[in-house]
PDB file of C-alpha atoms in Angstrom:
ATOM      1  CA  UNK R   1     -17.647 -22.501 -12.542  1.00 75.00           C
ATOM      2  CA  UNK R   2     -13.945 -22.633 -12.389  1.00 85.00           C
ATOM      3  CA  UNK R   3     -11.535 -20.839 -14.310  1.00 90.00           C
ATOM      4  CA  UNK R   4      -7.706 -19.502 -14.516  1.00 94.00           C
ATOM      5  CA  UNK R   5      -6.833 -15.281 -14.276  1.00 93.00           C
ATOM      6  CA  UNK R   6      -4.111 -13.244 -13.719  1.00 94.00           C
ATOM      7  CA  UNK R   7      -3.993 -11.172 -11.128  1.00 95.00           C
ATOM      8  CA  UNK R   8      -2.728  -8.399  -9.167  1.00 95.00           C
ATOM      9  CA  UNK R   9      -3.285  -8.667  -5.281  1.00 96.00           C
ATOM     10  CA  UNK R  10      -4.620  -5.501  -4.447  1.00 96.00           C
ATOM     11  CA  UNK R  11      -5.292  -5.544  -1.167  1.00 93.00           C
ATOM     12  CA  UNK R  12      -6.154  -8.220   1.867  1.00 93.00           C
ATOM     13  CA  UNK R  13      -8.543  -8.311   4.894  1.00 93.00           C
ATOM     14  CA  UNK R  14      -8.990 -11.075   7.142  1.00 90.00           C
ATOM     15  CA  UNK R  15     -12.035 -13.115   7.252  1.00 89.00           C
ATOM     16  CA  UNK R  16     -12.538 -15.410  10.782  1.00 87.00           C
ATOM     17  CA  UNK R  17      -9.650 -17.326  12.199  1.00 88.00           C
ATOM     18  CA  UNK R  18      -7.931 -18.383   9.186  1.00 91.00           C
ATOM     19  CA  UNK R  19      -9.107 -16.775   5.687  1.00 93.00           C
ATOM     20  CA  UNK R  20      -8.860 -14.089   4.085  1.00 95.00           C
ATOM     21  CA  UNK R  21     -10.516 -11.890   1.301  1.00 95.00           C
ATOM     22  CA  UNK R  22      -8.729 -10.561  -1.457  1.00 96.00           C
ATOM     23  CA  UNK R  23      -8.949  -7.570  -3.696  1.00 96.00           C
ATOM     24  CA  UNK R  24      -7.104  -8.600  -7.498  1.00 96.00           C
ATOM     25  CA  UNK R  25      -7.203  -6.775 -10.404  1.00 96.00           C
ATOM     26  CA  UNK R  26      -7.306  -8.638 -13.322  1.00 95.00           C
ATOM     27  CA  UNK R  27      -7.420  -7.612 -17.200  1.00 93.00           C
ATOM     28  CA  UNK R  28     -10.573  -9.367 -17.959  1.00 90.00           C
ATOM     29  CA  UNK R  29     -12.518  -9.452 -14.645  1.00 91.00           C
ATOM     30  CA  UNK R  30     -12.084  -6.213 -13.779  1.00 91.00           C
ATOM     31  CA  UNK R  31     -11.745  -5.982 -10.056  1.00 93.00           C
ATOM     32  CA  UNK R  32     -12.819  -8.689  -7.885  1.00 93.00           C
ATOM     33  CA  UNK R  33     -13.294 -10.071  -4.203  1.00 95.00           C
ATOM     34  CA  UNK R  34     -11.837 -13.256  -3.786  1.00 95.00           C
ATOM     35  CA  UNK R  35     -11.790 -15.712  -0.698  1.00 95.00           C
ATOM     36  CA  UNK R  36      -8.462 -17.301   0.147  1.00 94.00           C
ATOM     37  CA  UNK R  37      -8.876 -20.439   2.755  1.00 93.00           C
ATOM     38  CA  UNK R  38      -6.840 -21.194   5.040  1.00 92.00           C
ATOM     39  CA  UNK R  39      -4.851 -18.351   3.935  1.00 92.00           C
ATOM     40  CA  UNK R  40      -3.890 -16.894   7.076  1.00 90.00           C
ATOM     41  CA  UNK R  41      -1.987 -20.492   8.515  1.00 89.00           C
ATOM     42  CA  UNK R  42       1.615 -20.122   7.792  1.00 81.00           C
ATOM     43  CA  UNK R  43       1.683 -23.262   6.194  1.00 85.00           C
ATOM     44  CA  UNK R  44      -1.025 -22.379   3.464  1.00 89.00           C
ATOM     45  CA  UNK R  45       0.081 -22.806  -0.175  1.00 90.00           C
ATOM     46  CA  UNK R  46      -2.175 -20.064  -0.610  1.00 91.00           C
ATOM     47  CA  UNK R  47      -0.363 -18.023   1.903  1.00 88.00           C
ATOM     48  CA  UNK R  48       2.303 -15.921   0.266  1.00 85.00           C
ATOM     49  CA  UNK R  49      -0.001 -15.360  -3.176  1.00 90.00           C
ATOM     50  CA  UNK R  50      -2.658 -13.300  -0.769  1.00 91.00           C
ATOM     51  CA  UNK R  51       0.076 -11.016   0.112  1.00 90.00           C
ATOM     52  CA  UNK R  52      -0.691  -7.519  -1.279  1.00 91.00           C
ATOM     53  CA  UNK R  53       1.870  -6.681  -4.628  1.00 93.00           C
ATOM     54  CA  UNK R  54       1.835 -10.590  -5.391  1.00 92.00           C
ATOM     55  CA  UNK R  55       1.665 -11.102  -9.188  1.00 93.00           C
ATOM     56  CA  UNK R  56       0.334 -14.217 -10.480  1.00 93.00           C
ATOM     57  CA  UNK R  57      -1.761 -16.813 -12.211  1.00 95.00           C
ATOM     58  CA  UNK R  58      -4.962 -17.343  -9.542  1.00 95.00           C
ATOM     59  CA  UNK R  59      -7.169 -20.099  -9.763  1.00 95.00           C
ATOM     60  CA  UNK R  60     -10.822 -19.500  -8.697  1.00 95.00           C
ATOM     61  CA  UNK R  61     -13.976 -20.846  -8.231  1.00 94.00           C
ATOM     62  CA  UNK R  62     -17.591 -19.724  -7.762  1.00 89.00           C
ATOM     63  CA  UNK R  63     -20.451 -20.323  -5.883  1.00 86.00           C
ATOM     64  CA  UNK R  64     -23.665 -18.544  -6.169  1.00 80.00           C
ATOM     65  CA  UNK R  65     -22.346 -15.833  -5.155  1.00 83.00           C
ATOM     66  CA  UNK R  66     -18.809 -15.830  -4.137  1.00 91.00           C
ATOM     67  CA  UNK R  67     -15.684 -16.420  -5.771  1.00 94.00           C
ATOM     68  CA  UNK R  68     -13.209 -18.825  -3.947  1.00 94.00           C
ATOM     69  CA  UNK R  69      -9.214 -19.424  -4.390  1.00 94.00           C
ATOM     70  CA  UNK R  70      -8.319 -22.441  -5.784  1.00 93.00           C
ATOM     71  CA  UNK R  71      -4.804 -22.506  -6.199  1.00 92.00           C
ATOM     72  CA  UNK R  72      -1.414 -19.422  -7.050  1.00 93.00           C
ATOM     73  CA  UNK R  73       0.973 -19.643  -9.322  1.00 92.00           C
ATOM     74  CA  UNK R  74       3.164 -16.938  -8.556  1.00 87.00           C
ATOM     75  CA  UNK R  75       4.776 -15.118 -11.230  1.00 87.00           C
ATOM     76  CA  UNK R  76       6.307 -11.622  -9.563  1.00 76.00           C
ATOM     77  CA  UNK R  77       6.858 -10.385  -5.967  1.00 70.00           C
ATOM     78  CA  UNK R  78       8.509  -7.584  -7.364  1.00 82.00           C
ATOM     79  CA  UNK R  79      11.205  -8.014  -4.839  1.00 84.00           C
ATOM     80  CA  UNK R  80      13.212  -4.753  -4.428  1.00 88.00           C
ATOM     81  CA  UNK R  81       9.847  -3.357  -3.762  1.00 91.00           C
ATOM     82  CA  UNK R  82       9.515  -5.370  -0.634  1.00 88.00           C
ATOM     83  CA  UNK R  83      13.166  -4.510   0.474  1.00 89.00           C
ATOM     84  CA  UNK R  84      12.467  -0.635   0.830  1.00 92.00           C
ATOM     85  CA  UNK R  85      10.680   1.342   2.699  1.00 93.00           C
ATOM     86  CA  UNK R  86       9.482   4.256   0.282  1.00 95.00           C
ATOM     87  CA  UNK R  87       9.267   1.906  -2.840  1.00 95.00           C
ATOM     88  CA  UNK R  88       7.171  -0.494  -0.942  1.00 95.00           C
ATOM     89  CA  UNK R  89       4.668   2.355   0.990  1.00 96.00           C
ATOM     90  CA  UNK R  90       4.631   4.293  -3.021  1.00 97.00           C
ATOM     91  CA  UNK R  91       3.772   1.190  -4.271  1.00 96.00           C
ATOM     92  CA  UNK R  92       0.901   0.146  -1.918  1.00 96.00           C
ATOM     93  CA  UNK R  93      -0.425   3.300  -2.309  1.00 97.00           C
ATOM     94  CA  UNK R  94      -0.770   3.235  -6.423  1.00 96.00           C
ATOM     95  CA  UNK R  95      -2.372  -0.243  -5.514  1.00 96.00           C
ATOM     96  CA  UNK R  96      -4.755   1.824  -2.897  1.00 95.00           C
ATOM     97  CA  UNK R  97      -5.708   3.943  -5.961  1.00 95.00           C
ATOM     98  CA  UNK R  98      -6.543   1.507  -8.308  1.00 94.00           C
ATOM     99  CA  UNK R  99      -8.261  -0.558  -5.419  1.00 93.00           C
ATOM    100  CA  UNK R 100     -10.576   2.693  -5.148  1.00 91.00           C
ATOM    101  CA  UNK R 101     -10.826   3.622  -8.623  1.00 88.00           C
ATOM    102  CA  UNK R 102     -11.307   0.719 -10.648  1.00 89.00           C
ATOM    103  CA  UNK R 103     -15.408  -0.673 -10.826  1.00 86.00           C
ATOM    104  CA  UNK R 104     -15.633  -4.459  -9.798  1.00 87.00           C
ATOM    105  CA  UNK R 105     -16.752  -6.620 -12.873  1.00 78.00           C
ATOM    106  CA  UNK R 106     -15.818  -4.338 -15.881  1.00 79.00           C
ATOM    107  CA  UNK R 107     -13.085  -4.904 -18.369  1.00 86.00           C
ATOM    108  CA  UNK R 108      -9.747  -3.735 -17.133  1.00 92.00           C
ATOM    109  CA  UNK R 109      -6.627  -4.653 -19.148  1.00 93.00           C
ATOM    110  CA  UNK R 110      -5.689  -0.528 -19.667  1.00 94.00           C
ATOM    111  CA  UNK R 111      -5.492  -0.753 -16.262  1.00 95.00           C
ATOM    112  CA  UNK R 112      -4.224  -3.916 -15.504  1.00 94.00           C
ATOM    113  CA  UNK R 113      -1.093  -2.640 -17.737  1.00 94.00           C
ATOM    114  CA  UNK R 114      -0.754   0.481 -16.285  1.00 95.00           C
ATOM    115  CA  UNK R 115      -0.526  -1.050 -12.922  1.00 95.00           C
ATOM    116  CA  UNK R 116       2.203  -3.242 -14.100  1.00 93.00           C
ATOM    117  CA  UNK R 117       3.824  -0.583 -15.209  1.00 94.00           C
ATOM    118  CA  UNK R 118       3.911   1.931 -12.410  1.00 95.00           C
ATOM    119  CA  UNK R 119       4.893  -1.213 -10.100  1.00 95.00           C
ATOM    120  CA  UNK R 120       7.673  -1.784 -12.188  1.00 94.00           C
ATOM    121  CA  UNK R 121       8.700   1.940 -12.636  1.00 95.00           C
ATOM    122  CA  UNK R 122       8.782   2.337  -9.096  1.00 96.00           C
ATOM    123  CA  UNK R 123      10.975  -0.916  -8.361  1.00 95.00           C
ATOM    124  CA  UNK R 124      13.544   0.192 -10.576  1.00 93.00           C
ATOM    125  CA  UNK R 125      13.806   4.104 -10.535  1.00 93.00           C
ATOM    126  CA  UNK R 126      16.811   4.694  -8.754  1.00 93.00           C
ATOM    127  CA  UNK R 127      14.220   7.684  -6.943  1.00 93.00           C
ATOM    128  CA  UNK R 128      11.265   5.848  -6.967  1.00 94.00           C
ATOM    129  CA  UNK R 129       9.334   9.267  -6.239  1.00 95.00           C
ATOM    130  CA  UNK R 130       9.329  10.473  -9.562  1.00 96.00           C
ATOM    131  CA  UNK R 131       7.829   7.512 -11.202  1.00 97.00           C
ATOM    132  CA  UNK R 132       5.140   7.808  -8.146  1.00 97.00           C
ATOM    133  CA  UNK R 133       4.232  10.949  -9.058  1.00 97.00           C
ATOM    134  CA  UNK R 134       4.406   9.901 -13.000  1.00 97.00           C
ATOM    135  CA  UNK R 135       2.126   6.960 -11.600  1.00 97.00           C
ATOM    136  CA  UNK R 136      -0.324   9.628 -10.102  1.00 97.00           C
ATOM    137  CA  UNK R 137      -0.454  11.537 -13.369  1.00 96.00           C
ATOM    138  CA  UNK R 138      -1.227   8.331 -15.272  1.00 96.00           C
ATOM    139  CA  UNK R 139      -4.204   7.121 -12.974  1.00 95.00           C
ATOM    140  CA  UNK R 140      -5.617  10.924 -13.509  1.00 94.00           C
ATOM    141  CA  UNK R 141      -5.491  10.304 -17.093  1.00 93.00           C
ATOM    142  CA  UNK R 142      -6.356   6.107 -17.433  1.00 93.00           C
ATOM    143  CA  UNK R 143      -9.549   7.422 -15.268  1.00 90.00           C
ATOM    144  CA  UNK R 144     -10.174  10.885 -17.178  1.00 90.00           C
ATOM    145  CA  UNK R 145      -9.810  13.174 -14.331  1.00 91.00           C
ATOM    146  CA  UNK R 146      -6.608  14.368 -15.580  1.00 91.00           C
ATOM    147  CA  UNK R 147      -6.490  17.967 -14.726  1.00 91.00           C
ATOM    148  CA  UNK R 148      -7.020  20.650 -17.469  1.00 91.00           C
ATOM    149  CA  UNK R 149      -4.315  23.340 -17.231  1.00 92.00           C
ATOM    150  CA  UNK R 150      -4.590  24.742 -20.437  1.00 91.00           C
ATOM    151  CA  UNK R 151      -4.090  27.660 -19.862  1.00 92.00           C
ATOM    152  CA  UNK R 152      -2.161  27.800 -16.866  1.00 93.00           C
ATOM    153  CA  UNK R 153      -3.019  31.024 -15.045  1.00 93.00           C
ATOM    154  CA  UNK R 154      -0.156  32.580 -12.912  1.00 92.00           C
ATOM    155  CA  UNK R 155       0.037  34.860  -9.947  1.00 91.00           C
ATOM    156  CA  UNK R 156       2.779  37.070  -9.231  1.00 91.00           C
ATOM    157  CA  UNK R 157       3.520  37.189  -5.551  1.00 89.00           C
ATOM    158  CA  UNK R 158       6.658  38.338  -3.615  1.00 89.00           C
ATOM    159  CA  UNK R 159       9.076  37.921  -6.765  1.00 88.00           C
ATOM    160  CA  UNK R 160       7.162  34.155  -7.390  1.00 91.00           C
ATOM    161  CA  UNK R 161       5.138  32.397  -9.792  1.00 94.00           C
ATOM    162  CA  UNK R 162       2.591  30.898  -8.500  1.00 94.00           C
ATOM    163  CA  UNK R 163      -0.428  28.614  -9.628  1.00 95.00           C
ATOM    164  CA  UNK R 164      -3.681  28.415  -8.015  1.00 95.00           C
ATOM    165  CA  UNK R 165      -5.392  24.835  -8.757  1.00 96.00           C
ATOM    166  CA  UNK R 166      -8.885  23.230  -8.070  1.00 95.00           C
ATOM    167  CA  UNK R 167      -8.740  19.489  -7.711  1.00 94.00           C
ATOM    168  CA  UNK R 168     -12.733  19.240  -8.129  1.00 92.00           C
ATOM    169  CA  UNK R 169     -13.171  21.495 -11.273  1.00 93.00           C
ATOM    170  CA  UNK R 170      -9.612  19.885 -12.699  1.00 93.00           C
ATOM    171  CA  UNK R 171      -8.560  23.036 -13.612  1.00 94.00           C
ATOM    172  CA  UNK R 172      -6.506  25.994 -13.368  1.00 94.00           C
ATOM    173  CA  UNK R 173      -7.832  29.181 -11.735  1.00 95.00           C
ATOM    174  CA  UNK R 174      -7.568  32.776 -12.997  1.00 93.00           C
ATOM    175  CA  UNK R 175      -6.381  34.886  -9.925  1.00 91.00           C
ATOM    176  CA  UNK R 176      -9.328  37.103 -10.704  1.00 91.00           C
ATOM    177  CA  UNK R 177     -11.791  34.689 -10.152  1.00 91.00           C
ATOM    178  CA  UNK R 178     -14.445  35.413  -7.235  1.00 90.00           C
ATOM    179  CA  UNK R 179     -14.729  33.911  -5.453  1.00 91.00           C
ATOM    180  CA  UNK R 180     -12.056  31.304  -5.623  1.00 91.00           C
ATOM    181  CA  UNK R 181     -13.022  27.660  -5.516  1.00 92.00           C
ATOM    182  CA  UNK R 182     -13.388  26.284  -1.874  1.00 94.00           C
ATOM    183  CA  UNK R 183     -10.632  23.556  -2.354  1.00 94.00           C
ATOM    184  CA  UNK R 184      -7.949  26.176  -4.267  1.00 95.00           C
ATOM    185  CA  UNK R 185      -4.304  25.007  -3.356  1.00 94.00           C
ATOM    186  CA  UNK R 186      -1.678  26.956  -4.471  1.00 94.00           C
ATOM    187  CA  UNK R 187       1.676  25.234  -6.392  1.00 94.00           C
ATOM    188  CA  UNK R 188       4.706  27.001  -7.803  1.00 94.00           C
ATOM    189  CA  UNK R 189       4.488  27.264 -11.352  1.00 94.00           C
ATOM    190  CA  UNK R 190       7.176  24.828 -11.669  1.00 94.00           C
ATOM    191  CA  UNK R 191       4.658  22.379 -10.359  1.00 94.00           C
ATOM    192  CA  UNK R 192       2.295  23.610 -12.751  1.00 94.00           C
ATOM    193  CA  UNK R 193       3.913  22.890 -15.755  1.00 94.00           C
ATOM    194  CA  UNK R 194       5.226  19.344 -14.290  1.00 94.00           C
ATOM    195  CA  UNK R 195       1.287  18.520 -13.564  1.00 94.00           C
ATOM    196  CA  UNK R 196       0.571  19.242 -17.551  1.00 92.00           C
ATOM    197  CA  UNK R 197       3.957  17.733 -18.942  1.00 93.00           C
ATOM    198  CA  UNK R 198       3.645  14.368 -16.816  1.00 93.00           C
ATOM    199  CA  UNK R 199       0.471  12.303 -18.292  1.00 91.00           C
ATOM    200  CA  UNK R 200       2.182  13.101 -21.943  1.00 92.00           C
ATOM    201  CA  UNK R 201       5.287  11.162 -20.864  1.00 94.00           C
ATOM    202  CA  UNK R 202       5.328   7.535 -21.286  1.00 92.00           C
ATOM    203  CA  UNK R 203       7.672   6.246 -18.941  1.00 93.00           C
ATOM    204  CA  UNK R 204       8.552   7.678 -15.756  1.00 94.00           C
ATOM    205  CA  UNK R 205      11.667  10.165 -15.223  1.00 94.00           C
ATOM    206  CA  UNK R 206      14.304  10.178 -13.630  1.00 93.00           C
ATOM    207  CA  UNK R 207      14.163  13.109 -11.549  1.00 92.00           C
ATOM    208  CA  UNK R 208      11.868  15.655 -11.391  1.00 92.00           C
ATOM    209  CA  UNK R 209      12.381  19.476  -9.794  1.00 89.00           C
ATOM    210  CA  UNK R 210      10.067  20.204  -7.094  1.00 88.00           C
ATOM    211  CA  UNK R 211       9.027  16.502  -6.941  1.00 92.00           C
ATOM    212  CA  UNK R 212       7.359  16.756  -3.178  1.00 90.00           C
ATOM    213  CA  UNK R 213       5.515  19.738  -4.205  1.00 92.00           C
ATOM    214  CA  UNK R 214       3.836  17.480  -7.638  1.00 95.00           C
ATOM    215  CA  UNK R 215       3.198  14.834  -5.178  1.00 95.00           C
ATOM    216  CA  UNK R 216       1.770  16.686  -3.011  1.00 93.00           C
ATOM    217  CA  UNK R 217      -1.144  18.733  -5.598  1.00 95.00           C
ATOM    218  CA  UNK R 218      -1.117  14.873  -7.495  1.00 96.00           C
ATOM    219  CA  UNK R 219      -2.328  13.399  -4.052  1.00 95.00           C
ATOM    220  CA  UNK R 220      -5.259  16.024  -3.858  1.00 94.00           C
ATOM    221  CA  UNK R 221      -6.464  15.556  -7.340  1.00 95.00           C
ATOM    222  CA  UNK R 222      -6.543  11.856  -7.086  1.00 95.00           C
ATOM    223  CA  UNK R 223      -8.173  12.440  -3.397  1.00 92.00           C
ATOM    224  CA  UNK R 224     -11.614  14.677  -5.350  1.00 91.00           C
ATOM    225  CA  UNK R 225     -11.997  11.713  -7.321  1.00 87.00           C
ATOM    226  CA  UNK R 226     -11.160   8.779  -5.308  1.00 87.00           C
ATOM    227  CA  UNK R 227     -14.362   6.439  -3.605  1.00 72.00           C
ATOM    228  CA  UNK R 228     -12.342   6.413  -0.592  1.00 80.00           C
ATOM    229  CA  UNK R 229      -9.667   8.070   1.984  1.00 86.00           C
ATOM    230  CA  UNK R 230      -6.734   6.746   0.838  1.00 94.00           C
ATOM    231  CA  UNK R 231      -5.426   5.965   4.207  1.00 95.00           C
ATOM    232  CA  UNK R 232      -2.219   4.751   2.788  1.00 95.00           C
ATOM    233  CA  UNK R 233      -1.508   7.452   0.281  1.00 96.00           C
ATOM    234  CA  UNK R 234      -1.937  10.312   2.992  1.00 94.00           C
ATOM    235  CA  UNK R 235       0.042   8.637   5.432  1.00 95.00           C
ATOM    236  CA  UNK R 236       2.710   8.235   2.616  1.00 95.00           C
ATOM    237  CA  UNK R 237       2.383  12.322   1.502  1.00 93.00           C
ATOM    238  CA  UNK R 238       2.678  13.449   5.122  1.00 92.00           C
ATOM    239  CA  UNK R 239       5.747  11.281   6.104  1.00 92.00           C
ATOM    240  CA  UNK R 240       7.982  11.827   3.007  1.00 89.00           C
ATOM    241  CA  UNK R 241       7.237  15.320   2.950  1.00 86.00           C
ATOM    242  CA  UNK R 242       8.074  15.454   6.696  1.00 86.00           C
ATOM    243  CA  UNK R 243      11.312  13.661   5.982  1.00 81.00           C
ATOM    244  CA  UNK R 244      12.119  16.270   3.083  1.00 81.00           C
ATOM    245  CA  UNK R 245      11.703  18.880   5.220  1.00 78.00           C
ATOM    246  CA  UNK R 246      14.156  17.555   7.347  1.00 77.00           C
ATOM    247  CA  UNK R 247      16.743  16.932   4.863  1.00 76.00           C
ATOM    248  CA  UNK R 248      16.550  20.356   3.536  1.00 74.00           C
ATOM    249  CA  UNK R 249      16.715  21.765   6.741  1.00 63.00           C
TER     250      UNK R 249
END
């Protein structure tokens, strides 16, 4: 059986000396694993399609039990993505997340879409952090694990608002509670209200207040949920929040 999909690379692993298997998302396959031969030889016209972030039209084949590349045609590399570093490492992380939460073999054209989108949001945000986090917020809600923070209990402490949050109940918790959740993380209640406000917009903004802080609580939501570590996203958290630091200080 042969037939034509589009597809989103999202993600690559080598497979002996010269192929390699691919992870696409497409609207009507759901996820699937792919073979790509030959891939791996610099001269392979299947080369630059099994790059992660490569958009295209993806020929395939099956055997009895494995699907096989037959032939790319590309149709984005979404360039500027490629060209800097935190657009490219915010970008392979939203493809990390949809690698972990999206079932092989089920219908996936909300997803498919919203991939698209956060891709493209990210490539052209002048800050591409707050369309990550807008991404974050989005993959919450496209997988229902959107957190409930209605209401939105706050604690008073040393003149500040702050929020406690569980990312396993998906919910706001009452300072009074006892005891607290074991995964509790506390946000300003700025954050808070950016967590509630951000699946109800439908394109990302511009900027966002706080922005390292929602990425941060965004990240450990997604995390209670994910099938996975999220190598990529952590690694991503820890280093832009590092280099934050550093810039405010």
């Amino acid at each position: 059986m042969e037939r034509t999909v589009s597809a989103i690379v999202l993600k690559r692993a080598d497979r002996g000396e010269a192929d390699r298997r691919l992870t696409l998302l497409t609207p009507d396959m759901g996820k699937l694993e792919v073979i790509a031969r030959g891939a791996k030889k610099p001269q392979s016209r299947l080369a630059a399609g099994s790059e992660p972030l490569s958009v295209g039209e993806y020929g395939i084949a099956a055997t009895r039990k494995t699907w096989f590349v037959t032939g790319v045609r590309p149709v984005s590399v979404y360039k500027r993505l490629r060209t800097d570093y935190w657009r490219l490492h915010a970008a392979l992380s939203i493809t990390e997340i949809c690698a972990a939460c999206v079932p092989f073999g089920a219908d996936a054209a909300p997803e498919w879409h919203l991939l698209n989108a956060c891709l493209a949001g990210i490539e052209s945000a002048d800050d591409p952090f707050p369309a990550y986090a807008w991404a974050l917020a989005q993959w919450l809600q496209i997988t229902g694990f959107a957190p409930n923070l209605d209401p939105l209990y706050v604690l008073q402490r040393d003149g500040h608002r702050i929020v406690l949050l569980s990312p396993g109940l998906g919910t706001s918790v009452h300072p009074e509670t006892q005891p607290w959740p074991i995964d509790v993380i506390e946000a300003s209640w700025e954050c808070g209200v950016a967590l509630a406000r951000l699946p109800l917009l439908e394109a990302p903004p511009a900027k966002m207040q706080g922005c390292s802080d929602v990425v941060r609580v965004l990240v450990q939501f997604v995390r209670a949920h994910a099938e996975s570590e999220l190598p990529v996203t952590q690694a991503l958290v820890s280093e832009w929040t590092t280099h934050v630091s550093k810039l405010q200080g």
